[in-house]
mmCIF file of C-alpha atoms in Angstrom:
data_model
loop_
_atom_site.group_PDB
_atom_site.id
_atom_site.type_symbol
_atom_site.label_atom_id
_atom_site.label_comp_id
_atom_site.label_asym_id
_atom_site.label_seq_id
_atom_site.Cartn_x
_atom_site.Cartn_y
_atom_site.Cartn_z
ATOM 1 C CA MET A 210 53.224 91.206 113.757
ATOM 2 C CA ARG A 211 53.846 87.689 112.422
ATOM 3 C CA TRP A 212 54.259 86.536 108.829
ATOM 4 C CA ALA A 213 53.599 82.986 107.650
ATOM 5 C CA ALA A 214 56.856 81.059 107.272
ATOM 6 C CA GLN A 215 55.980 79.968 103.746
ATOM 7 C CA LEU A 216 55.853 83.547 102.461
ATOM 8 C CA GLY A 217 58.812 84.675 100.332
ATOM 9 C CA PRO A 218 60.391 88.161 100.533
ATOM 10 C CA GLU A 219 58.284 89.562 97.681
ATOM 11 C CA ALA A 220 55.087 88.845 99.620
ATOM 12 C CA MET A 221 56.490 90.173 102.887
ATOM 13 C CA PHE A 222 57.929 93.394 101.431
ATOM 14 C CA GLY A 223 55.248 94.170 98.865
ATOM 15 C CA GLY A 224 54.296 97.572 100.313
ATOM 16 C CA LEU A 225 57.866 98.772 100.936
ATOM 17 C CA GLN A 226 58.952 102.006 99.261
ATOM 18 C CA ALA A 227 62.367 101.972 97.573
ATOM 19 C CA GLY A 228 65.199 103.689 99.416
ATOM 20 C CA GLU A 229 68.747 103.301 100.697
ATOM 21 C CA ALA A 230 70.513 103.394 104.063
ATOM 22 C CA VAL A 231 74.014 103.041 105.511
ATOM 23 C CA VAL A 232 74.348 100.564 108.404
ATOM 24 C CA LEU A 233 77.292 99.265 110.429
ATOM 25 C CA GLY A 234 77.216 95.509 111.114
ATOM 26 C CA LEU A 235 79.226 93.798 113.870
ATOM 27 C CA MET A 236 79.895 90.058 114.074
ATOM 28 C CA SER A 237 81.973 87.990 116.505
ATOM 29 C CA GLY A 238 81.945 84.286 115.693
ATOM 30 C CA SER A 239 82.766 80.966 117.316
ATOM 31 C CA SER A 240 86.148 80.723 115.556
ATOM 32 C CA LEU A 241 87.374 83.379 118.052
ATOM 33 C CA ASP A 242 89.693 85.063 115.563
ATOM 34 C CA GLY A 243 88.298 88.560 116.145
ATOM 35 C CA VAL A 244 85.379 90.928 115.646
ATOM 36 C CA ASP A 245 84.289 91.924 112.122
ATOM 37 C CA LEU A 246 83.006 95.436 111.388
ATOM 38 C CA CYS A 247 81.296 96.185 108.076
ATOM 39 C CA LEU A 248 79.942 99.586 107.047
ATOM 40 C CA ALA A 249 77.665 99.164 104.024
ATOM 41 C CA ARG A 250 75.100 101.015 101.975
ATOM 42 C CA PHE A 251 71.952 99.050 101.150
ATOM 43 C CA GLY A 252 69.462 99.796 98.429
ATOM 44 C CA TYR A 253 66.069 98.307 99.209
ATOM 45 C CA GLY A 254 62.606 97.956 97.763
ATOM 46 C CA PRO A 255 59.642 95.610 97.330
ATOM 47 C CA THR A 256 61.402 93.216 94.930
ATOM 48 C CA ARG A 257 64.653 91.279 94.860
ATOM 49 C CA PRO A 258 67.562 91.520 94.550
ATOM 50 C CA TRP A 259 68.411 94.273 96.993
ATOM 51 C CA SER A 260 71.749 95.996 96.460
ATOM 52 C CA TYR A 261 74.723 96.501 98.743
ATOM 53 C CA GLN A 262 78.038 98.358 98.675
ATOM 54 C CA ILE A 263 80.692 97.723 101.303
ATOM 55 C CA LEU A 264 82.128 101.128 102.218
ATOM 56 C CA SER A 265 84.622 100.017 104.864
ATOM 57 C CA ALA A 266 85.373 96.749 106.611
ATOM 58 C CA ARG A 267 87.955 95.479 109.038
ATOM 59 C CA THR A 268 88.657 92.614 111.425
ATOM 60 C CA ILE A 269 89.985 93.474 114.874
ATOM 61 C CA PRO A 270 91.840 90.357 116.062
ATOM 62 C CA TYR A 271 91.471 89.012 119.574
ATOM 63 C CA GLU A 272 94.670 88.728 121.569
ATOM 64 C CA GLN A 273 95.496 85.286 122.918
ATOM 65 C CA ASP A 274 94.415 86.054 126.478
ATOM 66 C CA LEU A 275 91.003 87.327 125.344
ATOM 67 C CA GLN A 276 90.597 84.350 123.014
ATOM 68 C CA GLU A 277 91.152 82.006 125.918
ATOM 69 C CA ARG A 278 88.718 83.891 128.166
ATOM 70 C CA LEU A 279 86.051 83.773 125.455
ATOM 71 C CA ARG A 280 86.693 80.068 124.966
ATOM 72 C CA ARG A 281 86.166 79.483 128.706
ATOM 73 C CA ALA A 282 83.197 81.869 128.903
ATOM 74 C CA PRO A 283 80.509 79.123 128.865
ATOM 75 C CA LEU A 284 81.961 77.880 132.174
ATOM 76 C CA ALA A 285 82.593 81.324 133.681
ATOM 77 C CA ASN A 286 80.825 82.516 136.816
ATOM 78 C CA ARG A 287 78.347 85.377 136.794
ATOM 79 C CA GLN A 288 80.885 88.056 137.758
ATOM 80 C CA GLU A 289 83.345 86.956 135.076
ATOM 81 C CA LEU A 290 80.620 87.054 132.424
ATOM 82 C CA LEU A 291 79.455 90.516 133.462
ATOM 83 C CA ASP A 292 83.028 91.817 133.349
ATOM 84 C CA LEU A 293 83.603 90.264 129.922
ATOM 85 C CA ASP A 294 80.308 91.640 128.613
ATOM 86 C CA VAL A 295 81.280 95.196 129.545
ATOM 87 C CA GLU A 296 84.890 94.790 128.398
ATOM 88 C CA LEU A 297 83.815 93.669 124.926
ATOM 89 C CA GLY A 298 81.186 96.394 124.596
ATOM 90 C CA ARG A 299 83.663 99.138 125.519
ATOM 91 C CA TRP A 300 86.432 97.796 123.292
ATOM 92 C CA TRP A 301 84.170 97.257 120.290
ATOM 93 C CA ALA A 302 82.789 100.794 120.693
ATOM 94 C CA LEU A 303 86.301 102.267 120.602
ATOM 95 C CA GLU A 304 87.128 100.308 117.436
ATOM 96 C CA ILE A 305 83.866 101.435 115.823
ATOM 97 C CA ASN A 306 84.727 105.048 116.602
ATOM 98 C CA HIS A 307 88.176 104.565 115.067
ATOM 99 C CA LEU A 308 86.646 103.138 111.897
ATOM 100 C CA LEU A 309 84.151 105.995 111.588
ATOM 101 C CA GLN A 310 86.811 108.625 112.292
ATOM 102 C CA ASP A 311 89.220 107.211 109.686
ATOM 103 C CA ARG A 312 86.656 107.702 106.893
ATOM 104 C CA SER A 313 88.705 105.485 104.587
ATOM 105 C CA GLY A 314 86.566 104.910 101.496
ATOM 106 C CA PHE A 315 83.517 106.855 102.667
ATOM 107 C CA GLY A 316 82.526 110.422 103.462
ATOM 108 C CA PRO A 317 80.414 112.399 105.968
ATOM 109 C CA HIS A 318 77.237 111.586 104.031
ATOM 110 C CA ASP A 319 77.848 107.888 104.782
ATOM 111 C CA ALA A 320 77.305 108.175 108.534
ATOM 112 C CA PRO A 321 75.513 104.997 109.693
ATOM 113 C CA LEU A 322 71.827 105.044 110.465
ATOM 114 C CA LEU A 323 72.418 102.450 113.187
ATOM 115 C CA LEU A 324 74.714 99.749 114.505
ATOM 116 C CA ALA A 325 73.556 96.123 114.223
ATOM 117 C CA SER A 326 75.468 93.953 116.696
ATOM 118 C CA HIS A 327 75.316 90.175 116.705
ATOM 119 C CA GLY A 328 77.457 90.129 119.838
ATOM 120 C CA HIS A 329 79.517 87.104 120.844
ATOM 121 C CA THR A 330 77.677 83.873 121.636
ATOM 122 C CA VAL A 331 78.549 82.392 125.009
ATOM 123 C CA ASP A 332 75.801 79.780 125.180
ATOM 124 C CA HIS A 333 73.282 78.635 122.605
ATOM 125 C CA ARG A 334 70.743 76.099 123.862
ATOM 126 C CA PRO A 335 67.450 76.385 121.988
ATOM 127 C CA ASP A 336 66.472 72.993 123.418
ATOM 128 C CA ARG A 337 66.430 74.703 126.825
ATOM 129 C CA GLY A 338 64.814 77.876 125.528
ATOM 130 C CA TYR A 339 67.720 80.307 125.542
ATOM 131 C CA THR A 340 70.616 81.774 123.598
ATOM 132 C CA TYR A 341 73.057 84.222 125.155
ATOM 133 C CA GLN A 342 75.360 86.772 123.513
ATOM 134 C CA ILE A 343 77.714 89.228 125.237
ATOM 135 C CA GLY A 344 79.217 92.561 124.136
ATOM 136 C CA SER A 345 77.196 95.158 126.022
ATOM 137 C CA PRO A 346 74.811 97.015 123.692
ATOM 138 C CA SER A 347 74.437 99.683 126.377
ATOM 139 C CA TRP A 348 78.131 100.519 126.203
ATOM 140 C CA LEU A 349 78.071 100.336 122.397
ATOM 141 C CA HIS A 350 75.245 102.879 122.351
ATOM 142 C CA ALA A 351 76.755 105.120 125.047
ATOM 143 C CA LEU A 352 80.221 105.350 123.502
ATOM 144 C CA THR A 353 79.319 105.518 119.794
ATOM 145 C CA GLY A 354 76.118 107.549 120.057
ATOM 146 C CA LEU A 355 74.518 105.222 117.500
ATOM 147 C CA PRO A 356 71.184 103.439 117.862
ATOM 148 C CA VAL A 357 71.997 99.765 118.460
ATOM 149 C CA VAL A 358 69.920 96.797 117.287
ATOM 150 C CA HIS A 359 71.007 93.650 119.130
ATOM 151 C CA ASP A 360 69.866 90.269 120.528
ATOM 152 C CA PHE A 361 68.749 88.917 117.170
ATOM 153 C CA ARG A 362 68.345 85.274 118.236
ATOM 154 C CA SER A 363 66.321 85.210 121.480
ATOM 155 C CA ALA A 364 62.878 85.979 120.039
ATOM 156 C CA ASP A 365 63.207 83.190 117.491
ATOM 157 C CA VAL A 366 64.051 80.682 120.232
ATOM 158 C CA ALA A 367 61.065 81.889 122.273
ATOM 159 C CA LEU A 368 58.822 81.391 119.222
ATOM 160 C CA GLY A 369 59.973 77.791 118.829
ATOM 161 C CA GLY A 370 62.880 78.251 116.415
ATOM 162 C CA GLN A 371 66.558 77.377 116.717
ATOM 163 C CA GLY A 372 67.687 81.022 116.750
ATOM 164 C CA ALA A 373 69.984 80.091 113.857
ATOM 165 C CA PRO A 374 70.955 80.366 111.125
ATOM 166 C CA LEU A 375 69.881 83.981 110.559
ATOM 167 C CA VAL A 376 72.047 84.809 107.533
ATOM 168 C CA PRO A 377 69.602 83.145 105.062
ATOM 169 C CA MET A 378 67.452 86.292 105.026
ATOM 170 C CA GLY A 379 70.473 88.103 103.600
ATOM 171 C CA ASP A 380 71.115 85.227 101.204
ATOM 172 C CA ALA A 381 67.552 85.522 99.913
ATOM 173 C CA LEU A 382 67.639 89.303 99.456
ATOM 174 C CA LEU A 383 71.207 89.821 98.206
ATOM 175 C CA PHE A 384 72.403 86.518 96.690
ATOM 176 C CA GLY A 385 69.269 84.740 95.471
ATOM 177 C CA ASP A 386 70.661 84.085 91.988
ATOM 178 C CA TYR A 387 72.890 81.301 93.360
ATOM 179 C CA LEU A 388 71.707 77.732 93.822
ATOM 180 C CA ALA A 389 72.924 77.877 97.419
ATOM 181 C CA CYS A 390 75.004 79.946 99.827
ATOM 182 C CA LEU A 391 77.623 78.100 101.866
ATOM 183 C CA ASN A 392 79.145 80.021 104.778
ATOM 184 C CA LEU A 393 82.350 78.623 106.290
ATOM 185 C CA GLY A 394 82.802 80.318 109.641
ATOM 186 C CA GLY A 395 83.435 78.649 112.969
ATOM 187 C CA ILE A 396 80.325 76.687 112.009
ATOM 188 C CA ALA A 397 79.416 75.977 108.390
ATOM 189 C CA ASN A 398 75.839 76.657 107.391
ATOM 190 C CA LEU A 399 73.943 76.257 104.150
ATOM 191 C CA SER A 400 70.922 77.979 102.654
ATOM 192 C CA TRP A 401 69.059 77.391 99.394
ATOM 193 C CA GLU A 402 65.664 78.075 97.862
ATOM 194 C CA GLU A 403 62.917 75.583 97.091
ATOM 195 C CA ASN A 404 59.643 76.685 95.501
ATOM 196 C CA GLY A 405 60.271 80.281 96.569
ATOM 197 C CA ILE A 406 60.993 79.316 100.199
ATOM 198 C CA ARG A 407 64.462 79.771 101.689
ATOM 199 C CA LYS A 408 65.623 76.737 103.656
ATOM 200 C CA ALA A 409 68.710 76.558 105.836
ATOM 201 C CA PHE A 410 70.473 74.758 108.655
ATOM 202 C CA ASP A 411 73.790 74.574 110.475
ATOM 203 C CA LEU A 412 75.740 71.948 108.597
ATOM 204 C CA ALA A 413 78.896 71.085 110.548
ATOM 205 C CA PHE A 414 81.737 72.595 112.510
ATOM 206 C CA CYS A 415 84.339 74.206 110.280
ATOM 207 C CA ASN A 416 86.967 76.675 111.550
ATOM 208 C CA THR A 417 86.083 75.859 115.156
ATOM 209 C CA ALA A 418 87.422 72.336 114.645
ATOM 210 C CA LEU A 419 90.476 73.322 112.587
ATOM 211 C CA ASN A 420 91.456 76.036 115.066
ATOM 212 C CA ARG A 421 91.252 73.647 118.005
ATOM 213 C CA PHE A 422 93.383 71.058 116.266
ATOM 214 C CA ALA A 423 95.924 73.697 115.201
ATOM 215 C CA GLN A 424 96.250 74.794 118.828
ATOM 216 C CA ARG A 425 97.699 71.368 119.606
ATOM 217 C CA ALA A 426 100.627 72.440 117.404
ATOM 218 C CA GLY A 427 100.919 75.796 119.186
ATOM 219 C CA LEU A 428 99.149 77.675 116.377
ATOM 220 C CA SER A 429 95.990 79.760 116.556
ATOM 221 C CA MET A 430 94.652 78.377 113.261
ATOM 222 C CA ASP A 431 95.543 76.219 110.263
ATOM 223 C CA LEU A 432 96.544 79.284 108.225
ATOM 224 C CA ASP A 433 96.514 78.608 104.453
ATOM 225 C CA GLY A 434 95.966 74.930 105.202
ATOM 226 C CA VAL A 435 99.646 74.411 106.060
ATOM 227 C CA LEU A 436 98.914 71.735 108.666
ATOM 228 C CA SER A 437 96.168 69.893 106.804
ATOM 229 C CA GLN A 438 98.258 69.685 103.635
ATOM 230 C CA LYS A 439 100.872 67.692 105.565
ATOM 231 C CA GLY A 440 98.355 65.411 107.256
ATOM 232 C CA GLN A 441 97.330 61.798 106.813
ATOM 233 C CA LEU A 442 93.844 60.311 107.166
ATOM 234 C CA ILE A 443 92.845 58.785 110.520
ATOM 235 C CA PRO A 444 90.246 56.214 109.356
ATOM 236 C CA GLU A 445 88.819 55.300 112.772
ATOM 237 C CA LEU A 446 88.321 58.958 113.657
ATOM 238 C CA LEU A 447 86.738 59.703 110.277
ATOM 239 C CA ASN A 448 84.264 56.865 110.847
ATOM 240 C CA ALA A 449 83.460 58.108 114.361
ATOM 241 C CA TRP A 450 82.861 61.665 113.142
ATOM 242 C CA ASN A 451 80.737 60.534 110.210
ATOM 243 C CA SER A 452 78.447 58.622 112.566
ATOM 244 C CA ALA A 453 78.123 61.370 115.214
ATOM 245 C CA PRO A 454 74.585 61.801 116.619
ATOM 246 C CA TRP A 455 74.464 65.367 115.286
ATOM 247 C CA TYR A 456 74.117 64.081 111.727
ATOM 248 C CA GLN A 457 71.098 61.986 112.619
ATOM 249 C CA GLN A 458 69.044 65.136 113.218
ATOM 250 C CA THR A 459 66.793 66.421 110.463
ATOM 251 C CA GLY A 460 64.988 69.682 109.764
ATOM 252 C CA ALA A 461 66.006 73.003 111.340
ATOM 253 C CA ARG A 462 68.996 72.588 113.626
ATOM 254 C CA SER A 463 71.799 74.669 115.080
ATOM 255 C CA LEU A 464 75.201 73.910 116.571
ATOM 256 C CA ASP A 465 77.086 75.228 119.579
ATOM 257 C CA THR A 466 80.573 74.534 120.908
ATOM 258 C CA ALA A 467 79.256 72.169 123.586
ATOM 259 C CA THR A 468 78.243 69.760 120.805
ATOM 260 C CA PHE A 469 81.794 69.790 119.463
ATOM 261 C CA GLU A 470 83.215 68.889 122.848
ATOM 262 C CA GLN A 471 80.642 66.152 123.389
ATOM 263 C CA GLN A 472 80.688 64.499 119.965
ATOM 264 C CA PHE A 473 83.827 65.503 118.046
ATOM 265 C CA GLU A 474 86.679 66.477 120.387
ATOM 266 C CA PRO A 475 89.297 63.687 120.356
ATOM 267 C CA PRO A 476 91.191 62.974 123.585
ATOM 268 C CA THR A 477 93.947 65.544 124.100
ATOM 269 C CA HIS A 478 96.263 62.888 125.520
ATOM 270 C CA HIS A 479 95.988 60.560 122.486
ATOM 271 C CA SER A 480 99.599 60.652 121.230
ATOM 272 C CA SER A 481 98.811 59.031 117.871
ATOM 273 C CA TYR A 482 96.610 61.938 116.791
ATOM 274 C CA LEU A 483 98.965 64.514 115.313
ATOM 275 C CA PRO A 484 97.575 68.032 114.724
ATOM 276 C CA GLU A 485 98.191 67.824 110.986
ATOM 277 C CA ASP A 486 96.394 64.473 110.759
ATOM 278 C CA LEU A 487 93.439 65.815 112.740
ATOM 279 C CA CYS A 488 93.180 68.856 110.435
ATOM 280 C CA TYR A 489 93.352 66.788 107.258
ATOM 281 C CA THR A 490 90.885 64.184 108.536
ATOM 282 C CA TRP A 491 88.465 66.965 109.493
ATOM 283 C CA CYS A 492 88.701 68.441 105.975
ATOM 284 C CA VAL A 493 87.798 65.054 104.490
ATOM 285 C CA HIS A 494 84.955 64.563 106.975
ATOM 286 C CA TRP A 495 83.569 68.070 106.484
ATOM 287 C CA ALA A 496 83.745 67.819 102.693
ATOM 288 C CA GLY A 497 81.820 64.560 102.648
ATOM 289 C CA VAL A 498 79.037 65.963 104.836
ATOM 290 C CA THR A 499 78.866 69.182 102.808
ATOM 291 C CA ALA A 500 78.873 67.491 99.396
ATOM 292 C CA LYS A 501 75.967 65.295 100.486
ATOM 293 C CA ALA A 502 73.950 68.350 101.578
ATOM 294 C CA LEU A 503 74.722 70.227 98.352
ATOM 295 C CA GLU A 504 73.648 67.243 96.295
ATOM 296 C CA ALA A 505 70.297 67.161 98.084
ATOM 297 C CA CYS A 506 69.519 70.852 97.559
ATOM 298 C CA SER A 507 70.632 70.768 93.899
ATOM 299 C CA HIS A 508 67.915 68.178 93.185
ATOM 300 C CA GLY A 509 65.156 70.397 94.518
ATOM 301 C CA PRO A 510 62.359 71.746 92.311
ATOM 302 C CA ASN A 511 63.376 74.585 89.979
ATOM 303 C CA ASN A 512 67.074 74.075 90.708
ATOM 304 C CA ASN A 513 67.972 72.080 87.607
ATOM 305 C CA ASP A 514 69.179 75.158 85.736
ATOM 306 C CA ARG A 515 71.388 76.460 88.540
ATOM 307 C CA ASP A 516 74.658 74.968 89.705
ATOM 308 C CA ARG A 517 76.574 77.870 91.292
ATOM 309 C CA VAL A 518 77.248 77.846 95.027
ATOM 310 C CA LEU A 519 78.472 81.045 96.700
ATOM 311 C CA VAL A 520 81.180 80.172 99.258
ATOM 312 C CA SER A 521 82.104 82.722 101.927
ATOM 313 C CA GLY A 522 83.572 82.965 105.421
ATOM 314 C CA GLY A 523 87.095 82.419 106.707
ATOM 315 C CA GLY A 524 87.058 78.772 105.639
ATOM 316 C CA ALA A 525 86.665 79.869 102.014
ATOM 317 C CA ALA A 526 90.351 80.877 102.186
ATOM 318 C CA HIS A 527 91.393 77.378 103.339
ATOM 319 C CA PRO A 528 92.734 75.500 100.284
ATOM 320 C CA MET A 529 92.361 71.994 101.706
ATOM 321 C CA LEU A 530 88.708 72.476 102.656
ATOM 322 C CA LEU A 531 87.924 73.683 99.139
ATOM 323 C CA ARG A 532 90.026 70.994 97.463
ATOM 324 C CA CYS A 533 88.339 68.190 99.398
ATOM 325 C CA LEU A 534 84.901 69.616 98.610
ATOM 326 C CA ALA A 535 85.661 70.146 94.908
ATOM 327 C CA GLU A 536 86.689 66.479 94.679
ATOM 328 C CA ARG A 537 83.260 65.433 95.960
ATOM 329 C CA THR A 538 80.844 67.681 94.064
ATOM 330 C CA SER A 539 80.303 68.658 90.442
ATOM 331 C CA LEU A 540 78.675 71.968 91.410
ATOM 332 C CA ASP A 541 80.407 75.244 90.573
ATOM 333 C CA LEU A 542 81.943 76.540 93.808
ATOM 334 C CA VAL A 543 82.176 80.327 93.486
ATOM 335 C CA VAL A 544 84.415 81.719 96.215
ATOM 336 C CA ALA A 545 83.345 85.270 97.052
ATOM 337 C CA GLU A 546 85.839 88.040 96.393
ATOM 338 C CA PRO A 547 87.975 88.653 99.531
ATOM 339 C CA GLU A 548 86.000 91.540 101.037
ATOM 340 C CA LEU A 549 82.661 89.767 100.720
ATOM 341 C CA ARG A 550 84.240 86.415 101.656
ATOM 342 C CA ASP A 551 85.539 87.775 104.959
ATOM 343 C CA PHE A 552 82.720 90.151 105.901
ATOM 344 C CA LYS A 553 79.526 88.590 104.568
ATOM 345 C CA GLU A 554 78.139 87.754 108.028
ATOM 346 C CA ALA A 555 78.800 91.261 109.380
ATOM 347 C CA LEU A 556 77.268 92.651 106.175
ATOM 348 C CA VAL A 557 74.129 90.553 106.625
ATOM 349 C CA PHE A 558 73.686 91.447 110.286
ATOM 350 C CA GLY A 559 73.778 95.064 109.166
ATOM 351 C CA LEU A 560 70.955 94.185 106.785
ATOM 352 C CA LEU A 561 69.010 92.461 109.581
ATOM 353 C CA GLY A 562 69.362 95.611 111.662
ATOM 354 C CA LEU A 563 68.032 97.695 108.767
ATOM 355 C CA LEU A 564 65.041 95.367 108.359
ATOM 356 C CA HIS A 565 64.319 95.765 112.062
ATOM 357 C CA HIS A 566 64.455 99.549 111.645
ATOM 358 C CA LEU A 567 62.024 99.360 108.721
ATOM 359 C CA GLY A 568 59.583 97.296 110.787
ATOM 360 C CA LEU A 569 60.022 94.268 108.518
ATOM 361 C CA PRO A 570 60.703 90.580 109.178
ATOM 362 C CA ASN A 571 64.402 89.780 109.511
ATOM 363 C CA VAL A 572 64.174 86.074 110.407
ATOM 364 C CA LEU A 573 63.008 83.356 108.018
ATOM 365 C CA GLY A 574 61.095 80.699 109.951
ATOM 366 C CA SER A 575 61.727 78.242 107.115
ATOM 367 C CA GLY A 576 65.420 78.360 108.071
ATOM 368 C CA THR A 577 65.253 78.403 111.861
ATOM 369 C CA GLY A 578 62.286 76.074 112.318
ATOM 370 C CA CYS A 579 60.084 78.807 113.749
ATOM 371 C CA PRO A 580 56.461 78.599 112.492
ATOM 372 C CA TYR A 581 56.617 82.278 111.517
ATOM 373 C CA ASN A 582 58.819 84.728 109.693
ATOM 374 C CA HIS A 583 59.228 87.527 112.198
ATOM 375 C CA ARG A 584 60.985 90.701 113.281
ATOM 376 C CA SER A 585 63.602 89.872 115.896
ATOM 377 C CA GLY A 586 65.973 91.988 117.948
ATOM 378 C CA SER A 587 65.918 94.807 120.480
ATOM 379 C CA ARG A 588 66.848 98.440 119.943
ATOM 380 C CA LEU A 589 68.631 101.015 122.092
ATOM 381 C CA GLY A 590 68.387 104.638 121.004
#
């Protein structure tokens, strides 16, 4: 069944009976820091806002060798990809079982209805008609015994959308009282509401860029902004980034790591580009792009009485990113409390899995560029 993209959640969920369910969401992002697990109870019904309670959440970090293999995965051969797919699925399943056995903060009555797995994106090319995530759902299902909803992006791409961003459905249902929701993961994305319609797009690279620059200093990330706070601006690089072809695109759009390498990766051999200068210059670049986007959505119809922006994701803990943005916008940047800040994407994919289970749309076409709101994903078990 398809729903017109201009319909808001109230119209789509009008016949839904109120209820609640516990779901486990799994998210592995492009920043490559680890896999996020979030067990949450959702209260749902025909009207907004829906409710949520995070019962247990944890990040399982990726060791350096696995990080590097995931980074190289887009260039891996078929056998390497199949091996990595199974390895991730098995390992994630064991960590899920550990979380559920620990029962820290929840009891036997909070057993999850299902597991909603985003997987780990290896290649995302909606322009070529595909998006590909690994982390075997078959092994997740076999080892946890849970029904698994997975492959959330492919149907949207097949229907003409970008397959991203998908989190705006969660923004609409759980956080609709904010002017906008700004997620700072490996990629930063933005969603906001205009005339009852949720709009969204991938904004810019965020932690993906900072992590890569930090690796030039032998670090896995710019933790607490230590590098960027010591950096100096590189004007010629700032100008090049600001004029990248990516920013000339309009409407629904989504990023992948190939775009970073093609349009933003500075030459590794360039001795004048110090890691701390690259990190600081990226913060300035990112803040300028983001402030411009926030300004545009704040001037939309019915948004004059709202000025709060919910900021989440790993980048929301980066002081230089937030400082540079605060210097460029007058909007009230509300950083989510730590648990929501770090696990919002895993939380929302749990919600998308629940919507799939309920037979309801879980993708907003107004955000992905698909002509329809629709129910995306596949289920095992």
